[in-house]
JSON list of C-alpha atoms in Angstrom, two decimals:
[
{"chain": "A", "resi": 157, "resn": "UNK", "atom": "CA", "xyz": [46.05, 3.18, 6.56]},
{"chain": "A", "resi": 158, "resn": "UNK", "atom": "CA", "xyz": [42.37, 1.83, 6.62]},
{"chain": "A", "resi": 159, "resn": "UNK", "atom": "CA", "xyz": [39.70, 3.98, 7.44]},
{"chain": "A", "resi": 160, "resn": "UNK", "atom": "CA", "xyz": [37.57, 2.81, 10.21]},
{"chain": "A", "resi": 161, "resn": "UNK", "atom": "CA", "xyz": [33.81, 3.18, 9.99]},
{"chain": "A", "resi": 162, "resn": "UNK", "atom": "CA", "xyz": [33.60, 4.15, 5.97]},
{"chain": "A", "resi": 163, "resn": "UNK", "atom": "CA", "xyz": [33.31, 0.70, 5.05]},
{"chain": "A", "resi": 164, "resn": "UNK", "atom": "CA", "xyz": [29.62, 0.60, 3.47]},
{"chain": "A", "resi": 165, "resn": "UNK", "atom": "CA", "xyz": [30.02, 4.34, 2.13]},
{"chain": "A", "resi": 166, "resn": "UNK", "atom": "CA", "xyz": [33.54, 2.93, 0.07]},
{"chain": "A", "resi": 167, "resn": "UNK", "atom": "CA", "xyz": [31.62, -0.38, -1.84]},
{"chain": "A", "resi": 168, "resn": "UNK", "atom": "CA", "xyz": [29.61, 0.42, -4.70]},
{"chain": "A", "resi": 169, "resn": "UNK", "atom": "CA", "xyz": [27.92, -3.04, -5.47]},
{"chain": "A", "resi": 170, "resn": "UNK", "atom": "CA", "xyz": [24.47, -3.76, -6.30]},
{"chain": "A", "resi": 171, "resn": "UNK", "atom": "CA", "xyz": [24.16, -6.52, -4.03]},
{"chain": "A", "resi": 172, "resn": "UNK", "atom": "CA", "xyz": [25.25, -4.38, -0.96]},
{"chain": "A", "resi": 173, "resn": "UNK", "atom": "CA", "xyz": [22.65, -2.04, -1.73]},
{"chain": "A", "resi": 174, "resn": "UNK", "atom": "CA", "xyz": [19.66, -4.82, -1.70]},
{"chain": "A", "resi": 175, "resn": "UNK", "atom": "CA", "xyz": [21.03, -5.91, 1.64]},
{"chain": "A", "resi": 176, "resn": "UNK", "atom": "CA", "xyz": [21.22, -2.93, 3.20]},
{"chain": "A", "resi": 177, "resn": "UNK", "atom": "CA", "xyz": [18.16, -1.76, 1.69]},
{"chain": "A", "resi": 178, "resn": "UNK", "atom": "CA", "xyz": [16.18, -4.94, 3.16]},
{"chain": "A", "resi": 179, "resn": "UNK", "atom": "CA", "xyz": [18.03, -4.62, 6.69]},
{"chain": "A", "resi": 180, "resn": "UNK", "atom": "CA", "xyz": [17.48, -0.83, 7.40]},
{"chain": "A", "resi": 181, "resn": "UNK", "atom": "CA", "xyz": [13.86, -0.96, 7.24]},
{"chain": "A", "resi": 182, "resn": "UNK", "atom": "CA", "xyz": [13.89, -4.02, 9.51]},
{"chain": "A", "resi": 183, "resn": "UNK", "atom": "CA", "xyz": [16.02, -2.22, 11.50]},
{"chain": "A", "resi": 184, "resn": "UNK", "atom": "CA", "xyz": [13.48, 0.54, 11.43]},
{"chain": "A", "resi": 185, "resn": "UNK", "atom": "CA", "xyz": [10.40, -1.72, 12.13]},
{"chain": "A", "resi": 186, "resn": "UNK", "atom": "CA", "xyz": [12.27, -3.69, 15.42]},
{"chain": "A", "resi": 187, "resn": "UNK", "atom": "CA", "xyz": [12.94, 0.18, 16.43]},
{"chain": "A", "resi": 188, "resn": "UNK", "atom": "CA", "xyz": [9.90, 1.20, 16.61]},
{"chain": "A", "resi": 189, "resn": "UNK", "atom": "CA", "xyz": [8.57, -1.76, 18.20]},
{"chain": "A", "resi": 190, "resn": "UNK", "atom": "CA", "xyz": [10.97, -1.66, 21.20]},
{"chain": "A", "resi": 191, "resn": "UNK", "atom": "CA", "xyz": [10.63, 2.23, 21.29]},
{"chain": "A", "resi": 192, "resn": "UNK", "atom": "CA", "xyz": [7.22, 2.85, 21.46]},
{"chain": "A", "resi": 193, "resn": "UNK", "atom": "CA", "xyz": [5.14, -1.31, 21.70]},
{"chain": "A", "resi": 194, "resn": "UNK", "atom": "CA", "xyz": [7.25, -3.14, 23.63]},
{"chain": "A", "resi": 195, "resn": "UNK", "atom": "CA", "xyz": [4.63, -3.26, 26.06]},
{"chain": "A", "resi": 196, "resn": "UNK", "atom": "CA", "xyz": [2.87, -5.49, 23.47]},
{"chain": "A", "resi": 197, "resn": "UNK", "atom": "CA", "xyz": [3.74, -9.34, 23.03]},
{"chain": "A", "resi": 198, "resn": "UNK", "atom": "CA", "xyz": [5.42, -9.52, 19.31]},
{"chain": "A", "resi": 199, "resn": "UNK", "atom": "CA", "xyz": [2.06, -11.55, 17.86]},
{"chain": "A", "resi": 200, "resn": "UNK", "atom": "CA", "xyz": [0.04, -9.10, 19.62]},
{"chain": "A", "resi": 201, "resn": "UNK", "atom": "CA", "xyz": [1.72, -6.27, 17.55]},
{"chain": "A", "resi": 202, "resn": "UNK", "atom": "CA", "xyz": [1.24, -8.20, 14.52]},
{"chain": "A", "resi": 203, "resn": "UNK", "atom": "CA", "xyz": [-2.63, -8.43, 15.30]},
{"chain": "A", "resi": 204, "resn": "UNK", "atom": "CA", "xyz": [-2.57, -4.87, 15.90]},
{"chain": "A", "resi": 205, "resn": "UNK", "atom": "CA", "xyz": [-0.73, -3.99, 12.90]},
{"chain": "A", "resi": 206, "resn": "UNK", "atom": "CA", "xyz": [-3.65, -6.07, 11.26]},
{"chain": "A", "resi": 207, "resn": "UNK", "atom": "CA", "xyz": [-6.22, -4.45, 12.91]},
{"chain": "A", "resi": 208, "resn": "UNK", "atom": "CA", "xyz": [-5.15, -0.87, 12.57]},
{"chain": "A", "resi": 209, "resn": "UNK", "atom": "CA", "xyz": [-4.72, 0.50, 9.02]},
{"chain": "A", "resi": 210, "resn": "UNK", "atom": "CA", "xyz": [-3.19, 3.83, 10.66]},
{"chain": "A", "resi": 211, "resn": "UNK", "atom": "CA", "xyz": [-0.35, 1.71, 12.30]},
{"chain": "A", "resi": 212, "resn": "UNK", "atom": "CA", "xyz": [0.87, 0.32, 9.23]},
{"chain": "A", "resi": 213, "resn": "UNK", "atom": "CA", "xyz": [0.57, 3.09, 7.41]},
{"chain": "A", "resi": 214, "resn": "UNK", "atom": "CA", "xyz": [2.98, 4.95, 9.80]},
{"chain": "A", "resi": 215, "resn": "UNK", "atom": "CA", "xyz": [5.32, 1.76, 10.24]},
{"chain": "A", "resi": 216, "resn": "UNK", "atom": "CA", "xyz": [5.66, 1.62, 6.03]},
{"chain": "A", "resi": 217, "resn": "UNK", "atom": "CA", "xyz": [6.26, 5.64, 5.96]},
{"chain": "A", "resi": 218, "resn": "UNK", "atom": "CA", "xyz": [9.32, 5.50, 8.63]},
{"chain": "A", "resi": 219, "resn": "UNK", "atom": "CA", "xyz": [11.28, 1.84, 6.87]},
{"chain": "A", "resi": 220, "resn": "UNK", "atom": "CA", "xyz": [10.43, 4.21, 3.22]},
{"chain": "A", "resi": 221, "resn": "UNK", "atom": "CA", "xyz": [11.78, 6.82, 4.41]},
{"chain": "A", "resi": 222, "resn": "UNK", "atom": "CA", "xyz": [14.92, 5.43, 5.86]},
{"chain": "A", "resi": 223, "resn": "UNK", "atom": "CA", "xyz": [15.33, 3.64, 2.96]},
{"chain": "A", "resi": 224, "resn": "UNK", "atom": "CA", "xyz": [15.18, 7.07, 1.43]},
{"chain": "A", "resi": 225, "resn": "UNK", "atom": "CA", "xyz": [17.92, 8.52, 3.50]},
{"chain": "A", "resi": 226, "resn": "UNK", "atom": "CA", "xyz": [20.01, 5.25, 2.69]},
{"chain": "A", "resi": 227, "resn": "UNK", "atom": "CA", "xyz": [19.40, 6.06, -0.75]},
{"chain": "A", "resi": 228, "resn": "UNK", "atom": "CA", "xyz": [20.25, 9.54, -0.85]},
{"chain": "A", "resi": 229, "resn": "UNK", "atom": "CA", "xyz": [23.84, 8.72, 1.07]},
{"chain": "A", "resi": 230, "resn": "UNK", "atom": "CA", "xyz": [24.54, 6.96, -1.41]},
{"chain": "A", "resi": 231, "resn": "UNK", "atom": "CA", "xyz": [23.84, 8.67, -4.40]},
{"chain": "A", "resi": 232, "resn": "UNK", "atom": "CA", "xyz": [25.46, 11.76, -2.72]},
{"chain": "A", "resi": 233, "resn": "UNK", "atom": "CA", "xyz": [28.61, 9.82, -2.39]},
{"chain": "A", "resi": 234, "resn": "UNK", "atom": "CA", "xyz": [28.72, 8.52, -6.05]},
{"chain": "A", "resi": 235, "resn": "UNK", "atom": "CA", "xyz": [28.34, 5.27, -5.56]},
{"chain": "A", "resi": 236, "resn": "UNK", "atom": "CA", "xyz": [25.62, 4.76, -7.95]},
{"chain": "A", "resi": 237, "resn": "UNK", "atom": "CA", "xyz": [25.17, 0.83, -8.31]},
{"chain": "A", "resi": 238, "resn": "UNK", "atom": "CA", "xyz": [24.77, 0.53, -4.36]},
{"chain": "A", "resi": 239, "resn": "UNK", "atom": "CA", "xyz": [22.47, 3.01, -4.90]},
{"chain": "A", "resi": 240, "resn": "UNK", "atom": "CA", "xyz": [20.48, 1.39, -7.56]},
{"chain": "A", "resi": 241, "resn": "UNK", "atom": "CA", "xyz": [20.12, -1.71, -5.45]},
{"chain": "A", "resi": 242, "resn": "UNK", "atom": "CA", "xyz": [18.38, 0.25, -2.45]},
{"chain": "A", "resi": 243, "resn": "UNK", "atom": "CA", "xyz": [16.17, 2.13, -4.91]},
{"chain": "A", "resi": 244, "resn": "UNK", "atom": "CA", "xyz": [14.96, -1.13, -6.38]},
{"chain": "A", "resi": 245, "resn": "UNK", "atom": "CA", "xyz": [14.16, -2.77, -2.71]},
{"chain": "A", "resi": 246, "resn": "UNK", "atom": "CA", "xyz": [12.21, 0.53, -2.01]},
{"chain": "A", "resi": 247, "resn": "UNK", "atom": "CA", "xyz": [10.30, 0.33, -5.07]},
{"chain": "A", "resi": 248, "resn": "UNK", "atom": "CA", "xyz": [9.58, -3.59, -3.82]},
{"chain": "A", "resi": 249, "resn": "UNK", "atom": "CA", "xyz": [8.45, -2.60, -0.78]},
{"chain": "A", "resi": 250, "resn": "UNK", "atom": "CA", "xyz": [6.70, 0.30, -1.16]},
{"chain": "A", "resi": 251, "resn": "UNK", "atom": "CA", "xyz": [4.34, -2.26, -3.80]},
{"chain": "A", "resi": 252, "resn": "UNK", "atom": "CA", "xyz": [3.96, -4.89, -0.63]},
{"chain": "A", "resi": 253, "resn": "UNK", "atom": "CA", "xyz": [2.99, -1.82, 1.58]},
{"chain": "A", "resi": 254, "resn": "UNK", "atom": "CA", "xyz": [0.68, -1.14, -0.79]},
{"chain": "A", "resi": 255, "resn": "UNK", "atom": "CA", "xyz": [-0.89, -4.57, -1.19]},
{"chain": "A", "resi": 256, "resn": "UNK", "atom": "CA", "xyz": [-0.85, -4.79, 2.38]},
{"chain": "A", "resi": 257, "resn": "UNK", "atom": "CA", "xyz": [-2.77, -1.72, 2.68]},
{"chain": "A", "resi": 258, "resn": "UNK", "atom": "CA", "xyz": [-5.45, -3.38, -0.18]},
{"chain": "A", "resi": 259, "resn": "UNK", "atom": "CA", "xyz": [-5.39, -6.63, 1.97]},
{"chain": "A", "resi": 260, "resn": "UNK", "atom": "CA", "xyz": [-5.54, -5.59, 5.79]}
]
């Protein structure tokens, strides 16, 4: 009998893991907007994420640290090439937060 609802903790493959590790921080981001700035027009939020340092700042902290929790599921549950892919998107993104951070 298949399980239901295990099906990304029972694949260990790289490529899952750099999928999932650029979707949950997406995820995270379009979250955040419709939680808490929906009152803002999408481009608006983009200015304002230009504008304010502090505001991207606290969007890159919450997609790390999801991708964080993603990471530690996975390495928790053995599988340890999924786990290498979301640690390697991280890495990626925490540089482009970074750079970001040196741009805006």
């Amino acid at each position: 009998m298949k399980k239901t609802g295990t099906f990304f903790l029972t694949k260990d493959k790289l490529t899952l893991g750099i999928i999932l590790a650029f979707l949950v921080p997406l995820l995270v981001f379009l979250f955040i907007y419709y939680g808490r700035f929906s009152y803002y027009d999408f481009s608006e939020f983009i200015y304002v994420i230009k504008t304010e340092s502090r505001l991207l700042t606290f969007l890159a902290a919450w997609c790390l640290v999801a991708n964080i929790g993603l990471f530690t599921l996975y390495i928790n549950s053995g599988k340890y090439q999924t786990a290498k892919g979301v640690f390697g998107v991280t890495v990626l993104y925490g540089i482009v937060f970074l750079l970001l951070k040196l741009i805006l």
